[in-house]
Short mmCIF file of C-alpha atoms in Angstrom, two decimals:
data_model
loop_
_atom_site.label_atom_id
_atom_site.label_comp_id
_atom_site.label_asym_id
_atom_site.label_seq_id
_atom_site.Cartn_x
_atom_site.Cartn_y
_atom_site.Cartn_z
CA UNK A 155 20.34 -7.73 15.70
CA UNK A 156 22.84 -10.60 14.65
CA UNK A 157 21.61 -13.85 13.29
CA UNK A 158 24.22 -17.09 12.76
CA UNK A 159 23.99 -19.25 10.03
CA UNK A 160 26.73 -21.62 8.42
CA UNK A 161 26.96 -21.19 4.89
CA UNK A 162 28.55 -23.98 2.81
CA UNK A 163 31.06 -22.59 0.13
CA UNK A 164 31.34 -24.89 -2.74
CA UNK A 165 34.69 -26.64 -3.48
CA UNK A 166 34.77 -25.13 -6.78
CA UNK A 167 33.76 -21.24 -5.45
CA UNK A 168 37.11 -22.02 -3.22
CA UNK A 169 39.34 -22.72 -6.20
CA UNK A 170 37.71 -19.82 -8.59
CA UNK A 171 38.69 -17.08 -5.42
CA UNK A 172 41.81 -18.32 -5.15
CA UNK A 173 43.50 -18.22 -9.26
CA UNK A 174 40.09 -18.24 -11.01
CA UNK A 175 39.07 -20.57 -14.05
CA UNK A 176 40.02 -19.21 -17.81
CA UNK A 177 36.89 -17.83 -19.26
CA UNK A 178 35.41 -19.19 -22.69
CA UNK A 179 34.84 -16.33 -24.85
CA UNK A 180 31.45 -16.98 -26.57
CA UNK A 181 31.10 -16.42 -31.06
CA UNK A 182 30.61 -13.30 -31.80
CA UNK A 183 27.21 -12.14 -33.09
CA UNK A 184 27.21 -11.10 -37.20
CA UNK A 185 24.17 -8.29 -37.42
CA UNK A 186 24.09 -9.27 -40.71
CA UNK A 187 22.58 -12.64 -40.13
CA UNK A 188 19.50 -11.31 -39.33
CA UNK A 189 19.34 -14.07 -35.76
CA UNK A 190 20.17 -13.41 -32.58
CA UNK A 191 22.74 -14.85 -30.69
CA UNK A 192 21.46 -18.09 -28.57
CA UNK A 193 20.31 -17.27 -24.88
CA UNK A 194 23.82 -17.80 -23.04
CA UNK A 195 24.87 -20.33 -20.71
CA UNK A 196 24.53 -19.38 -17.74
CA UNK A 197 27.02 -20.62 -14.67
CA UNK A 198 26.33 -20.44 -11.15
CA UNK A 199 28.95 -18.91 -8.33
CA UNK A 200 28.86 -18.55 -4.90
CA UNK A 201 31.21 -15.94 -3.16
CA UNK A 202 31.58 -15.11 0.62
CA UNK A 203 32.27 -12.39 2.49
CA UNK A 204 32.65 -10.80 5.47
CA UNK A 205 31.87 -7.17 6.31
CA UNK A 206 32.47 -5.04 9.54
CA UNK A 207 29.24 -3.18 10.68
CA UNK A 208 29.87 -1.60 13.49
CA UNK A 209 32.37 -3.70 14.58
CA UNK A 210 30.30 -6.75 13.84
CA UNK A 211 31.14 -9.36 11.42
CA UNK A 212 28.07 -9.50 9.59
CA UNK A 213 27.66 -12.72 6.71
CA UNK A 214 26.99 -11.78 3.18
CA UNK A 215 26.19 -14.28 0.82
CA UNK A 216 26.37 -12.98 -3.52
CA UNK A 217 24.77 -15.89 -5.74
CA UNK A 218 25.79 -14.32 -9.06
CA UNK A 219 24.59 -16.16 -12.56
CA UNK A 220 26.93 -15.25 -15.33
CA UNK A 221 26.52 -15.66 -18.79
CA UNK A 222 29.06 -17.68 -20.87
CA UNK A 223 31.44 -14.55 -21.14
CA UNK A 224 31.59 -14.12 -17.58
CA UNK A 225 29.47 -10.79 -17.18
CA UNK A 226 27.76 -9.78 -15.00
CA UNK A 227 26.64 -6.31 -15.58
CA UNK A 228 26.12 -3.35 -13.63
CA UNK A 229 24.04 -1.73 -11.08
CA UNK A 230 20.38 -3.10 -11.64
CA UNK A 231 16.85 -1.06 -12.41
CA UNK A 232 13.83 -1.78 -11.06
CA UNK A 233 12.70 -3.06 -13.89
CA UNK A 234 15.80 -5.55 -14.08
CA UNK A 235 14.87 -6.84 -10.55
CA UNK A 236 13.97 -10.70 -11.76
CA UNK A 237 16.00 -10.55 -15.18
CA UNK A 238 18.74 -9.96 -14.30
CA UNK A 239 19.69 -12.85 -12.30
CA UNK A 240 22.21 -11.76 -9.29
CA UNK A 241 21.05 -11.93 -5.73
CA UNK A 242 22.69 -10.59 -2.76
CA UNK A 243 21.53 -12.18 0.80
CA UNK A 244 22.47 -10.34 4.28
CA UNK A 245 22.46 -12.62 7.55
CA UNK A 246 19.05 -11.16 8.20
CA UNK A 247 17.32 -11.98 4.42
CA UNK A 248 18.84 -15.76 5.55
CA UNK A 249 17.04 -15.75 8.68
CA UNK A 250 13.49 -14.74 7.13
CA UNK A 251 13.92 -17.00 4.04
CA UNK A 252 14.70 -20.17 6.74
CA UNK A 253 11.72 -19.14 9.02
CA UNK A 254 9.59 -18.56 5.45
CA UNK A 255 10.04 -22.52 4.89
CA UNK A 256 8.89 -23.71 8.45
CA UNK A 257 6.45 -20.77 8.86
CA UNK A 258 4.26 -19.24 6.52
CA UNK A 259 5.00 -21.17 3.46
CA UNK A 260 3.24 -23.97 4.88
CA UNK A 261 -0.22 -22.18 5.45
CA UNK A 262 0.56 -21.35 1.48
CA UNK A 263 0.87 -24.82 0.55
CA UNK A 264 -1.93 -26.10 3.10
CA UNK A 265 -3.94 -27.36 -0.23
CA UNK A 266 -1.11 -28.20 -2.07
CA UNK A 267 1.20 -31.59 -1.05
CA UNK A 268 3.26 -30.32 -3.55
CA UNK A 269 4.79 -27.83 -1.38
CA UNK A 270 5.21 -25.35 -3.97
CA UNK A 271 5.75 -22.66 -1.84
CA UNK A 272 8.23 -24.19 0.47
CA UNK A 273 10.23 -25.84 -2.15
CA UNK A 274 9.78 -24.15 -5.45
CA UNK A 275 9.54 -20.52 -4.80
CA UNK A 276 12.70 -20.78 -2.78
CA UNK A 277 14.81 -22.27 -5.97
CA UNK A 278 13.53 -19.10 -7.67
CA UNK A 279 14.60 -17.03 -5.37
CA UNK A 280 18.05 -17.51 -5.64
CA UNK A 281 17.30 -15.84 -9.20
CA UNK A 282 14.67 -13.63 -8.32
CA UNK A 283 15.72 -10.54 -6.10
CA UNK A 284 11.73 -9.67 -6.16
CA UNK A 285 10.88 -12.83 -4.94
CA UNK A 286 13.24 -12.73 -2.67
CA UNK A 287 12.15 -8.99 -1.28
CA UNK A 288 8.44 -10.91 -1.11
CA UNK A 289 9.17 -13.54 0.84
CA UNK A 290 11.01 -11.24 3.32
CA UNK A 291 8.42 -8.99 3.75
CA UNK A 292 5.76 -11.52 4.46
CA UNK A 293 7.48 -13.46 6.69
CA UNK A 294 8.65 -9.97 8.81
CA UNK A 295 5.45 -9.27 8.85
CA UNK A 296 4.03 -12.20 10.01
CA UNK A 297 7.24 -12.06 12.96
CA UNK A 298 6.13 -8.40 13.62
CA UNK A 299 2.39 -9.68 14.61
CA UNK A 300 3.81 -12.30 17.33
CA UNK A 301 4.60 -11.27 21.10
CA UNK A 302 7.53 -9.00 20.96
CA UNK A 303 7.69 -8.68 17.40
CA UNK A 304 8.21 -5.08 17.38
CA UNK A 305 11.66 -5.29 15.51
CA UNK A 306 10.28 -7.14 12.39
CA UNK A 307 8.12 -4.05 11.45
CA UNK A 308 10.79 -1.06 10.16
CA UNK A 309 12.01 -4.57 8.11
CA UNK A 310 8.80 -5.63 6.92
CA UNK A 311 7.74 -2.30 5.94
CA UNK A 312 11.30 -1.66 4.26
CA UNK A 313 11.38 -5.33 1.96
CA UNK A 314 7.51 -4.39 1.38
CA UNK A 315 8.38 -1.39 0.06
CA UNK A 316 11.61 -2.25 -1.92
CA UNK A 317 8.88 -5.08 -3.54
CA UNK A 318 6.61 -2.61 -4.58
CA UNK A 319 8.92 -0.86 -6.50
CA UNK A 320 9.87 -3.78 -7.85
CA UNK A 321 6.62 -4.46 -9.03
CA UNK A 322 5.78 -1.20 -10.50
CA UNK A 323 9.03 -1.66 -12.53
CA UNK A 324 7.09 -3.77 -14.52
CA UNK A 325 4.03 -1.56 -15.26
CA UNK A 326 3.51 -0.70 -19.04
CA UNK A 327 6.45 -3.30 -19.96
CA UNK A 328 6.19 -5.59 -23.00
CA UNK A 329 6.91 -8.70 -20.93
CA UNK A 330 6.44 -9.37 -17.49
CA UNK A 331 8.23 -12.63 -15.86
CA UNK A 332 6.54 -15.33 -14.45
CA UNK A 333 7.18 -14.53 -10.97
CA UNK A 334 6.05 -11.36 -11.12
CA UNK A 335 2.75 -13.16 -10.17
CA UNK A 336 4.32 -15.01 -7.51
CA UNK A 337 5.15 -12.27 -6.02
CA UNK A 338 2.13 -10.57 -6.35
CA UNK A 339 0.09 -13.29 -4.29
CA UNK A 340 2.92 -13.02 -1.73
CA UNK A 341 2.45 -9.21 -1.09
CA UNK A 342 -1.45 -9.90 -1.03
CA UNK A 343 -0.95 -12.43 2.00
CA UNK A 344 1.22 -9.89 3.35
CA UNK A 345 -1.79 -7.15 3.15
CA UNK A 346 -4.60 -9.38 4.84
CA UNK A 347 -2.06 -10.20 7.92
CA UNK A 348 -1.57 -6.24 7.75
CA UNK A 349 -5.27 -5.65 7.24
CA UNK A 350 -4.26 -3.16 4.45
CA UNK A 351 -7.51 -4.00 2.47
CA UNK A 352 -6.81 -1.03 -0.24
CA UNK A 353 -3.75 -2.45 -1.21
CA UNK A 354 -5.08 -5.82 -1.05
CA UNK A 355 -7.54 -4.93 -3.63
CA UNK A 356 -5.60 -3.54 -5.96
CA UNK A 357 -3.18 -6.60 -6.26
CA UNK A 358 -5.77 -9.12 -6.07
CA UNK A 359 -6.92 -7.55 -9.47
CA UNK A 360 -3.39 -7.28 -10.43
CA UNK A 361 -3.04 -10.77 -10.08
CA UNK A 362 -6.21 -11.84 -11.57
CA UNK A 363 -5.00 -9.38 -14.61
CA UNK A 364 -2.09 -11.69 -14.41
CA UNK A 365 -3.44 -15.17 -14.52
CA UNK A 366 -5.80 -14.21 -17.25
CA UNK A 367 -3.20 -13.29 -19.31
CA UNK A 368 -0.85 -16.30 -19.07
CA UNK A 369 -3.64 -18.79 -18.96
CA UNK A 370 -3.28 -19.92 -15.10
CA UNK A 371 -5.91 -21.90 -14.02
CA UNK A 372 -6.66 -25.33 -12.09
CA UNK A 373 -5.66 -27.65 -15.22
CA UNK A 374 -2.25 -25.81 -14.99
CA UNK A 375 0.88 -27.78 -12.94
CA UNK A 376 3.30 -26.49 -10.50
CA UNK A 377 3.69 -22.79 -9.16
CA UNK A 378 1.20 -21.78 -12.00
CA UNK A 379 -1.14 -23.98 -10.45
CA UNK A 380 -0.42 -23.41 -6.42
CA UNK A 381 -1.06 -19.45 -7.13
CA UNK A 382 -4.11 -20.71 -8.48
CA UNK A 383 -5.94 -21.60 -6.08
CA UNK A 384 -3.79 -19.57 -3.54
CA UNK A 385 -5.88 -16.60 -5.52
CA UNK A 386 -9.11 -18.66 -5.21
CA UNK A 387 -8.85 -18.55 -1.44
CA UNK A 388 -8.08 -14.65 -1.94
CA UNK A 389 -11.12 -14.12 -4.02
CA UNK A 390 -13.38 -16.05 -2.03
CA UNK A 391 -12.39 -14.11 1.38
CA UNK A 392 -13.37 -10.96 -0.23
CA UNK A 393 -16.22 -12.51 -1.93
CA UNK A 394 -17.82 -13.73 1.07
CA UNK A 395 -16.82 -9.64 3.33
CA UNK A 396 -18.56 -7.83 0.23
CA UNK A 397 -21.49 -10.13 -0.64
CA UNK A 398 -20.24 -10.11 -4.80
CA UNK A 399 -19.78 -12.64 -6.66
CA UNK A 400 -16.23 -13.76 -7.74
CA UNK A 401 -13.85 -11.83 -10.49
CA UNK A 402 -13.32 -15.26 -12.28
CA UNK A 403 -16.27 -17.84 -12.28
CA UNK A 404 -15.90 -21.01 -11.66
CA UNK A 405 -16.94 -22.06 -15.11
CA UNK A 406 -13.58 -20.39 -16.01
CA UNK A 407 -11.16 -22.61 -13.79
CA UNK A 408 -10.99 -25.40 -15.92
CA UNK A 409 -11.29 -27.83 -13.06
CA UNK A 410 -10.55 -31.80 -14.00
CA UNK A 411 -11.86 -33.78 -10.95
CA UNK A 412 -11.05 -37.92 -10.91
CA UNK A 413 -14.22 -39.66 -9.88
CA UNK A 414 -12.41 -41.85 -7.56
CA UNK A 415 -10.45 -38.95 -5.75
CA UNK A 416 -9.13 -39.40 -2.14
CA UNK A 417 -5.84 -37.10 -1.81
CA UNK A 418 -6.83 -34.39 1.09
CA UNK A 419 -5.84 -31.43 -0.52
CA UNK A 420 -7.60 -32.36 -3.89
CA UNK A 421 -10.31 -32.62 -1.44
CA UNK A 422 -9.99 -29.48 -0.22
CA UNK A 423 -9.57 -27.12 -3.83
CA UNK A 424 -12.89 -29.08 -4.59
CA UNK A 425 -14.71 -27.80 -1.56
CA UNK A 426 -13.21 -24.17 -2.81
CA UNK A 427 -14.79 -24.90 -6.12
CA UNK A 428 -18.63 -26.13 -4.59
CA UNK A 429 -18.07 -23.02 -2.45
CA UNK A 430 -17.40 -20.48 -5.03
CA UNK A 431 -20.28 -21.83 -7.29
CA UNK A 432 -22.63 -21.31 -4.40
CA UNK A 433 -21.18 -17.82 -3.49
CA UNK A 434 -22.20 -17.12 -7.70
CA UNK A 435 -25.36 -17.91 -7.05
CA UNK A 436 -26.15 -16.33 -3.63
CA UNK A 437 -24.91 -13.09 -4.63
CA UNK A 438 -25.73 -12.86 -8.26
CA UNK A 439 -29.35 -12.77 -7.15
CA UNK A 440 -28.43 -10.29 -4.18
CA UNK A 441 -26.90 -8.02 -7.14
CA UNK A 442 -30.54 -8.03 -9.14
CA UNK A 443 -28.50 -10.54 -11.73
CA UNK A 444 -31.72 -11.77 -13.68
CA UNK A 445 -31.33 -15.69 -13.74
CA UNK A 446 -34.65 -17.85 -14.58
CA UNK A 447 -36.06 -19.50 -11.69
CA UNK A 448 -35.76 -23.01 -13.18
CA UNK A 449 -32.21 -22.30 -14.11
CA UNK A 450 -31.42 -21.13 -10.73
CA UNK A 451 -33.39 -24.15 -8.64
CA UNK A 452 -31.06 -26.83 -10.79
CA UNK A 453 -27.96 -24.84 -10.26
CA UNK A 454 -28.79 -25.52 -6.53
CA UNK A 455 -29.62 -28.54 -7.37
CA UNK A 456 -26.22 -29.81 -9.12
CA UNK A 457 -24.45 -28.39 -6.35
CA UNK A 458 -26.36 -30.34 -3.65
CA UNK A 459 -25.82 -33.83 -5.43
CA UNK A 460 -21.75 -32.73 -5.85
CA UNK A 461 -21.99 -31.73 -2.53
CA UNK A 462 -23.15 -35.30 -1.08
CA UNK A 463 -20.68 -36.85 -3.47
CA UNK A 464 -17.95 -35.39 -2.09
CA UNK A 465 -19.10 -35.82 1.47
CA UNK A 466 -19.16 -39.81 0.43
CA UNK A 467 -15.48 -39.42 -0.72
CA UNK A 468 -14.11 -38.46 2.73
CA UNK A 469 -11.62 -40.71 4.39
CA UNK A 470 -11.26 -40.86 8.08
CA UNK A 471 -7.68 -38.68 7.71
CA UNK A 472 -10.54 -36.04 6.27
CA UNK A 473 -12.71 -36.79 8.72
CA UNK A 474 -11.17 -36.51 11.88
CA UNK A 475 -11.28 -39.10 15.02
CA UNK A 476 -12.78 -37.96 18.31
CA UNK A 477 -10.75 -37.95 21.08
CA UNK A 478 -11.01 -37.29 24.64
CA UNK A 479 -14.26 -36.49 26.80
CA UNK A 480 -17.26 -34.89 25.40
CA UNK A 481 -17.75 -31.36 26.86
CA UNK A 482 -21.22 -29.73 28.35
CA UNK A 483 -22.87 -29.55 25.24
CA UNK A 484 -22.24 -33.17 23.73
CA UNK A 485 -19.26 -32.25 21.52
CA UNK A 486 -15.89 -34.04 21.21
CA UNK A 487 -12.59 -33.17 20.33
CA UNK A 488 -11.59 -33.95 16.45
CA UNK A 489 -7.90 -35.04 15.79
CA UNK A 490 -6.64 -34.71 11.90
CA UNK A 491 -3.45 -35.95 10.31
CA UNK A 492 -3.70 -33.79 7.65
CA UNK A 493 -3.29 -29.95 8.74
CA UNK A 494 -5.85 -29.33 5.06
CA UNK A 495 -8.61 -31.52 6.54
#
């Protein structure tokens, strides 16, 4: 399989290749200071190369981040998959990371116009070899379930697997990076297009493990907050198949709704939130959960009211505008602008 793809060189990888740039030898670190050295500076370069396979020109792209001193040290452990910041990308890694962005990174970011997903997990991954191995293993799966897909799957079980171990690099470690849990929600998408509900399981309560620990919830910005709610839809699938009630309540999400809110996909994580609040309630009574009667009837009732006031907040982008002639049984065809409505 051969995939083309032009890849700018930078002026300045050009000039490096050809005589190189005089290194700046960093101050040496006195143990008896009792400090560390600063974090170093850390340079980007770019270096291309071409390969034979089997008589093939194959592209290889090498983002390497150096510290001041120029190193870049050795072979990498498992456990140095995201920390150590030097990423290698075949023709093939190219092609799943370009099809990630148009693909399945947008059913990520569906309830999200920031587009954390196609925009800010791919920065990281040019400094994340996990991340990286995630996004290529979700997106060859997702190729592997369309009509003749049957190539994608020795890759998407191979970059699943190479995440994994990734991942268990990181078990019983003092500090685990922040897109460790990035990657963790990718693999779980990965699982429910595989139906591998085991697996799922296990690193849905990885993740939730994970977002307890570093405080993620819906007040938090960015990635933090995208995986969020990317979990919330997680927890609420398997909520809803098993009849339980969610591993983090609602009353734990730290939600902070404007009044006067109108932006679809704000919309949307507040219908997650009125849904997982009833799915608490449904189920905690289905699980012999003793809650008062009177407690339980306003409950119900609180959600009804929110309910109606978000209803009254739609726009027509949320609502949809018929289109077309109504079929047999008196319904119409709905067009919406907004792929989260």
């Amino acid at each position: 399989m051969e995939f083309h793809h032009a890849i700018p060189i930078a002026d300045d990888t050009k000039k490096r290749r050809r005589g190189g740039q005089r290194k700046k030898t960093g101050p040496a670190w006195n143990p008896t200071v009792g400090t560390s050295p600063s974090p170093p500076k850390q340079t980007a370069s770019t270096q291309h190369q071409q390969h034979p396979q089997q008589g093939v020109g194959v592209g290889v792209v090498v983002v390497v981040v150096e510290d001041s001193n120029g190193r870049n040290g050795g072979r990498s452990s498992p456990s140095e998959i995201i920390s150590r910041a030097q990423v290698t990308l075949t023709a093939e890694m190219v092609h799943l990371l370009t099809t990630y962005r148009t693909s399945v990174a947008t059913w990520m970011d569906i309830f999200d116009y920031g587009c954390a997903y196609q925009l800010e997990v791919l920065r990281r991954c040019m400094t994340s070899k996990l991340l990286i191995l995630s996004v290529c293993a979700f997106t060859a799966k997702h190729l592997s379930l369309l009509p003749s897909g049957d190539v994608w799957v020795a890759p998407a079980t191979r970059y699943y697997g190479e995440s994994l171990r990734g991942l268990i690099g990181y078990i019983g470690t003092g500090s685990v990076p922040e897109d460790v849990l990035t990657a963790t929600i990718l693999l779980c998408s990965y699982e429910i297009i595989a139906t591998q509900g085991e697996e799922h399981q296990r690193h849905l309560s990885g993740a939730k493990l994970l977002i307890l620990n570093r405080g993620v919830s819906a007040s938090s910005v960015g990635l933090d907050r995208a995986n969020f709610w990317i979990y919330i839809r997680h927890e609420i699938t398997v909520a809803l198949f098993n009849r339980t009630t969610l591993q983090i309540s609602p009353k734990d999400w730290r939600v902070n709704w404007r009044e006067t809110e109108v932006e679809e996909d704000v919309l949307a994580n507040q219908l997650l939130w009125l849904l997982g609040r009833a799915i608490d309630i449904v189920f905690r009574q289905e699980q012999g959960v003793f809650t008062a009667t009177t407690t339980l009837c306003d409950e119900r009732q609180e959600i009804y009211d929110e309910v109606a006031t978000w209803f009254r907040r739609w726009s027509p982008s949320v609502k949809g505008v018929k289109y077309g002639e109504p079929d047999d049984q008196g319904f119409s065809k709905l067009y919406f602008p907004m792929p989260c409505a």
